[in-house]
């Protein structure tokens, strides 16, 4: 059992998830998938029913979790992190086969995509981004 997990029967009570439209992370700016990366999860876009805020739903198959205790500890740590430069984990749901992580939805390219995508990521931008990561 995952800490803070809510049974999946209630995911639809709080979020309207578009299960038919998978988010393709890592493909912005024409990057495509990165070599050597294996996807063990997928993302879907959702809307919070209470306030209408956009969310990302990360779906992980439980069979892909190699170290369950470590995974549970990482989830607990992520759940309690609050920083303006970190995507906030809002909720965790689980069923018999999957874990559903509900994050704030962030539009636009990732830091990696921005740094290698258009060639406009100068040393000053990299230093500012690195500083923000370290401060988190």
Coordinates of N, CA and C in Angstrom, one line a residue:
X1 N 0.9 -1.2 0.0 CA 0.0 0.0 0.0 C 0.9 1.2 0.0
X2 N 0.6 2.2 -0.9 CA 1.3 3.4 -1.0 C 0.8 4.5 0.0
X3 N 1.8 5.2 0.7 CA 1.3 6.2 1.6 C 0.5 7.3 0.8
X4 N -0.5 7.8 1.5 CA -1.3 8.8 0.9 C -2.2 8.4 -0.3
X5 N -2.2 7.1 -0.6 CA -2.9 6.6 -1.8 C -4.4 6.6 -1.5
X6 N -5.1 7.0 -2.6 CA -6.6 7.0 -2.5 C -7.1 5.9 -3.5
X7 N -8.1 5.1 -3.1 CA -8.5 4.1 -4.1 C -9.0 4.7 -5.4
X8 N -8.7 4.0 -6.5 CA -8.9 4.6 -7.9 C -10.4 4.8 -8.1
X9 N -11.3 4.2 -7.4 CA -12.7 4.5 -7.6 C -13.0 6.0 -7.4
X10 N -12.2 6.7 -6.7 CA -12.4 8.1 -6.4 C -11.7 9.0 -7.3
X11 N -10.8 8.5 -8.1 CA -10.0 9.4 -9.0 C -11.0 10.3 -9.9
X12 N -12.1 9.7 -10.3 CA -13.0 10.4 -11.1 C -13.9 11.3 -10.3
X13 N -13.9 11.2 -9.0 CA -14.6 12.1 -8.1 C -13.9 13.5 -8.1
X14 N -12.6 13.5 -8.2 CA -11.9 14.7 -8.1 C -11.2 15.2 -9.4
X15 N -11.1 14.3 -10.4 CA -10.4 14.7 -11.6 C -11.1 14.2 -12.9
X16 N -11.2 15.0 -13.9 CA -11.7 14.6 -15.2 C -10.5 14.3 -16.0
X17 N -10.1 13.0 -16.2 CA -8.9 12.6 -16.9 C -9.3 12.2 -18.3
X18 N -8.5 12.7 -19.3 CA -8.7 12.4 -20.7 C -7.8 11.2 -21.0
X19 N -8.4 10.0 -20.7 CA -7.6 8.8 -20.9 C -7.3 8.5 -22.4
X20 N -8.0 9.1 -23.3 CA -7.8 8.8 -24.7 C -6.7 9.7 -25.3
X21 N -6.2 10.6 -24.6 CA -5.1 11.5 -25.1 C -3.9 11.4 -24.2
X22 N -2.9 10.6 -24.6 CA -1.7 10.5 -23.9 C -0.8 11.6 -24.2
X23 N -0.2 12.2 -23.1 CA 0.8 13.3 -23.3 C 2.1 12.7 -23.7
X24 N 2.7 13.3 -24.7 CA 4.0 12.8 -25.2 C 5.1 13.7 -24.7
X25 N 5.6 13.4 -23.5 CA 6.7 14.2 -23.0 C 8.0 13.9 -23.7
X26 N 8.8 14.9 -23.8 CA 10.1 14.7 -24.5 C 10.0 14.9 -26.0
X27 N 8.9 15.3 -26.5 CA 8.7 15.4 -28.0 C 8.6 16.9 -28.4
X28 N 8.5 17.8 -27.5 CA 8.4 19.2 -27.8 C 9.6 19.7 -28.6
X29 N 9.5 20.7 -29.4 CA 10.6 21.2 -30.2 C 11.2 20.2 -31.2
X30 N 10.4 19.2 -31.5 CA 10.9 18.2 -32.5 C 12.0 17.3 -32.0
X31 N 12.2 17.2 -30.7 CA 13.3 16.4 -30.2 C 13.1 14.9 -30.4
X32 N 11.8 14.5 -30.4 CA 11.5 13.0 -30.4 C 12.0 12.4 -29.1
X33 N 12.0 11.1 -29.1 CA 12.4 10.4 -27.9 C 13.9 10.4 -27.9
X34 N 14.5 10.4 -26.7 CA 15.9 10.5 -26.5 C 16.5 9.1 -26.5
X35 N 17.7 8.9 -27.1 CA 18.3 7.6 -27.2 C 18.6 7.0 -25.9
X36 N 18.3 5.7 -25.7 CA 18.6 5.1 -24.5 C 17.6 5.2 -23.4
X37 N 16.5 5.9 -23.7 CA 15.4 6.1 -22.7 C 14.4 5.1 -22.9
X38 N 14.0 4.4 -21.8 CA 12.9 3.5 -21.8 C 11.8 4.0 -21.0
X39 N 10.6 4.1 -21.5 CA 9.5 4.6 -20.8 C 8.8 3.5 -19.9
X40 N 8.8 3.8 -18.6 CA 8.1 2.8 -17.7 C 6.8 3.4 -17.2
X41 N 6.4 4.5 -17.7 CA 5.2 5.2 -17.3 C 4.6 6.0 -18.5
X42 N 3.4 6.5 -18.3 CA 2.8 7.3 -19.3 C 2.0 8.4 -18.6
X43 N 1.8 9.5 -19.3 CA 1.1 10.7 -18.8 C -0.2 11.0 -19.5
X44 N -1.1 11.5 -18.8 CA -2.4 11.9 -19.3 C -2.7 13.3 -18.7
X45 N -3.5 14.1 -19.4 CA -3.9 15.4 -19.0 C -5.2 15.3 -18.2
X46 N -5.4 16.0 -17.1 CA -6.6 16.0 -16.4 C -7.0 17.4 -15.9
X47 N -8.2 17.5 -15.5 CA -8.7 18.8 -14.9 C -9.3 18.5 -13.5
X48 N -8.9 19.3 -12.6 CA -9.4 19.1 -11.2 C -10.9 19.6 -11.2
X49 N -11.8 18.8 -10.7 CA -13.2 19.2 -10.7 C -13.5 20.3 -9.8
X50 N -12.8 20.4 -8.7 CA -13.1 21.5 -7.7 C -12.7 22.9 -8.2
X51 N -11.5 23.1 -8.7 CA -11.1 24.4 -9.1 C -10.7 24.6 -10.6
X52 N -10.8 23.5 -11.3 CA -10.6 23.5 -12.8 C -9.1 23.6 -13.1
X53 N -8.2 23.4 -12.1 CA -6.8 23.5 -12.4 C -6.4 22.3 -13.3
X54 N -5.4 22.5 -14.2 CA -4.9 21.4 -15.0 C -3.9 20.6 -14.2
X55 N -3.9 19.3 -14.5 CA -3.0 18.3 -13.8 C -2.5 17.4 -14.8
X56 N -1.3 16.7 -14.5 CA -0.8 15.6 -15.3 C -1.0 14.4 -14.4
X57 N -1.4 13.3 -15.0 CA -1.6 12.0 -14.4 C -0.5 11.1 -14.9
X58 N 0.4 10.7 -14.0 CA 1.5 9.8 -14.4 C 1.0 8.4 -14.0
X59 N 1.0 7.4 -14.9 CA 0.5 6.1 -14.6 C 1.7 5.1 -14.7
X60 N 1.9 4.4 -13.6 CA 3.0 3.5 -13.5 C 2.5 2.1 -13.2
X61 N 2.9 1.2 -14.0 CA 2.5 -0.2 -13.8 C 3.3 -0.8 -12.6
X62 N 2.6 -1.4 -11.6 CA 3.3 -1.8 -10.4 C 4.4 -2.9 -10.7
X63 N 4.3 -3.6 -11.8 CA 5.3 -4.6 -12.1 C 6.6 -3.9 -12.5
X64 N 6.6 -2.6 -12.8 CA 7.8 -1.9 -13.1 C 8.6 -1.4 -11.9
X65 N 8.0 -1.5 -10.7 CA 8.6 -1.0 -9.5 C 9.5 -2.1 -8.9
X66 N 10.8 -1.9 -9.1 CA 11.8 -3.0 -8.7 C 12.0 -3.0 -7.1
X67 N 12.0 -1.8 -6.5 CA 12.3 -1.7 -5.1 C 11.1 -1.0 -4.4
X68 N 10.1 -1.7 -4.0 CA 8.8 -1.1 -3.5 C 9.1 -0.2 -2.3
X69 N 9.9 -0.6 -1.4 CA 10.2 0.3 -0.2 C 10.8 1.6 -0.6
X70 N 11.8 1.6 -1.5 CA 12.4 2.8 -1.9 C 11.4 3.7 -2.7
X71 N 10.6 3.0 -3.5 CA 9.6 3.8 -4.2 C 8.6 4.5 -3.3
X72 N 8.2 3.7 -2.2 CA 7.3 4.3 -1.2 C 7.9 5.5 -0.5
X73 N 9.2 5.4 -0.2 CA 9.9 6.5 0.5 C 10.0 7.7 -0.4
X74 N 10.3 7.4 -1.7 CA 10.4 8.5 -2.7 C 9.1 9.2 -2.8
X75 N 8.0 8.5 -2.9 CA 6.7 9.1 -3.0 C 6.4 9.9 -1.8
X76 N 6.7 9.4 -0.6 CA 6.4 10.2 0.6 C 7.2 11.5 0.6
X77 N 8.5 11.4 0.2 CA 9.3 12.6 0.1 C 8.7 13.6 -0.9
X78 N 8.4 13.1 -2.1 CA 7.8 14.0 -3.1 C 6.5 14.7 -2.7
X79 N 5.7 13.9 -2.0 CA 4.4 14.4 -1.5 C 4.6 15.6 -0.6
X80 N 5.7 15.6 0.2 CA 5.9 16.7 1.2 C 6.8 17.8 0.6
X81 N 7.3 17.7 -0.6 CA 8.1 18.8 -1.1 C 7.2 20.0 -1.6
X82 N 7.6 21.1 -1.2 CA 6.9 22.3 -1.6 C 8.0 23.4 -2.0
X83 N 8.1 23.7 -3.2 CA 9.1 24.7 -3.7 C 8.6 25.2 -5.0
X84 N 8.8 26.5 -5.3 CA 8.3 27.1 -6.5 C 8.9 26.5 -7.8
X85 N 10.1 25.9 -7.7 CA 10.8 25.3 -8.8 C 10.6 23.8 -9.0
X86 N 9.7 23.2 -8.2 CA 9.4 21.8 -8.3 C 8.0 21.5 -8.6
X87 N 7.7 20.7 -9.6 CA 6.4 20.3 -9.9 C 5.8 19.5 -8.7
X88 N 4.7 20.0 -8.2 CA 4.1 19.5 -7.0 C 3.3 18.2 -7.2
X89 N 3.6 17.2 -6.4 CA 2.7 16.0 -6.4 C 1.5 16.3 -5.6
X90 N 0.3 16.2 -6.2 CA -0.9 16.6 -5.5 C -1.6 15.4 -4.9
X91 N -1.7 14.3 -5.6 CA -2.4 13.2 -5.0 C -1.8 11.9 -5.6
X92 N -2.1 10.8 -4.9 CA -1.6 9.5 -5.3 C -2.8 8.5 -5.2
X93 N -3.1 7.8 -6.3 CA -4.1 6.8 -6.3 C -3.5 5.5 -6.7
X94 N -4.1 4.4 -6.4 CA -3.6 3.1 -6.8 C -4.8 2.1 -7.0
X95 N -4.6 1.1 -7.9 CA -5.5 0.0 -8.0 C -4.6 -1.3 -7.9
X96 N -5.2 -2.4 -8.3 CA -4.4 -3.6 -8.2 C -3.2 -3.7 -9.1
X97 N -3.2 -2.9 -10.2 CA -2.1 -3.0 -11.1 C -1.3 -1.8 -11.4
X98 N -1.8 -0.6 -11.0 CA -1.2 0.7 -11.4 C -1.2 1.6 -10.2
X99 N -0.3 2.6 -10.3 CA -0.2 3.7 -9.4 C -0.4 4.9 -10.2
X100 N -1.2 5.9 -9.8 CA -1.5 7.1 -10.5 C -1.0 8.3 -9.7
X101 N -0.1 9.0 -10.2 CA 0.5 10.2 -9.5 C -0.1 11.4 -10.2
X102 N -0.7 12.3 -9.4 CA -1.3 13.5 -9.9 C -0.4 14.7 -9.6
X103 N 0.1 15.3 -10.7 CA 1.0 16.4 -10.5 C 0.3 17.7 -11.1
X104 N 0.9 18.8 -10.7 CA 0.5 20.1 -11.4 C 0.9 19.9 -12.8
X105 N 0.1 20.5 -13.7 CA 0.4 20.4 -15.1 C 1.3 21.6 -15.5
X106 N 2.4 21.3 -16.1 CA 3.3 22.3 -16.6 C 3.4 22.3 -18.1
X107 N 3.0 23.4 -18.8 CA 3.0 23.5 -20.2 C 4.4 23.9 -20.6
X108 N 4.8 23.6 -21.8 CA 6.1 24.1 -22.4 C 7.1 23.1 -22.3
X109 N 8.3 23.4 -22.8 CA 9.4 22.4 -22.8 C 10.0 22.2 -21.4
X110 N 10.6 21.0 -21.2 CA 11.3 20.6 -20.0 C 12.6 21.4 -20.0
X111 N 13.3 21.3 -18.9 CA 14.6 22.0 -18.9 C 15.6 21.3 -19.9
X112 N 15.5 20.0 -20.0 CA 16.4 19.3 -21.0 C 16.0 19.7 -22.4
X113 N 14.7 19.7 -22.7 CA 14.3 20.1 -24.0 C 14.8 21.6 -24.4
X114 N 14.7 22.4 -23.4 CA 15.1 23.8 -23.6 C 16.6 23.9 -23.8
X115 N 17.3 23.1 -23.1 CA 18.8 23.3 -23.1 C 19.4 22.7 -24.4
X116 N 18.7 21.7 -25.0 CA 19.3 21.1 -26.3 C 18.4 21.4 -27.5
X117 N 17.3 22.0 -27.3 CA 16.3 22.1 -28.4 C 16.6 23.2 -29.4
X118 N 16.8 24.4 -29.0 CA 16.9 25.5 -30.0 C 18.2 26.2 -30.1
X119 N 19.2 25.7 -29.3 CA 20.5 26.3 -29.3 C 20.6 27.7 -28.7
X120 N 19.5 28.2 -28.1 CA 19.5 29.5 -27.5 C 19.7 29.5 -26.0
X121 N 20.0 28.4 -25.4 CA 20.2 28.2 -24.0 C 21.6 28.6 -23.7
X122 N 21.9 29.9 -23.3 CA 23.2 30.3 -23.0 C 23.7 29.9 -21.6
X123 N 25.0 30.2 -21.4 CA 25.6 29.8 -20.1 C 24.9 30.5 -18.9
X124 N 24.5 31.7 -19.1 CA 23.8 32.5 -18.0 C 22.5 31.8 -17.7
X125 N 21.7 31.4 -18.8 CA 20.5 30.6 -18.5 C 20.7 29.3 -17.8
X126 N 21.7 28.6 -18.2 CA 22.1 27.3 -17.6 C 22.4 27.5 -16.1
X127 N 23.2 28.6 -15.8 CA 23.6 28.8 -14.5 C 22.4 29.2 -13.6
X128 N 21.4 30.0 -14.1 CA 20.2 30.3 -13.4 C 19.4 29.1 -13.1
X129 N 19.2 28.2 -14.2 CA 18.4 27.0 -14.0 C 19.1 26.1 -13.0
X130 N 20.4 25.9 -13.1 CA 21.1 25.0 -12.2 C 21.0 25.5 -10.7
X131 N 21.1 26.8 -10.5 CA 20.9 27.4 -9.2 C 19.5 27.1 -8.6
X132 N 18.5 27.3 -9.5 CA 17.1 27.0 -9.0 C 17.0 25.6 -8.6
X133 N 17.6 24.6 -9.4 CA 17.5 23.2 -9.0 C 18.2 23.0 -7.7
X134 N 19.4 23.6 -7.5 CA 20.1 23.4 -6.2 C 19.4 24.0 -5.0
X135 N 18.7 25.1 -5.3 CA 17.9 25.7 -4.2 C 16.7 24.9 -3.8
X136 N 16.2 24.1 -4.7 CA 15.0 23.2 -4.4 C 15.4 22.2 -3.4

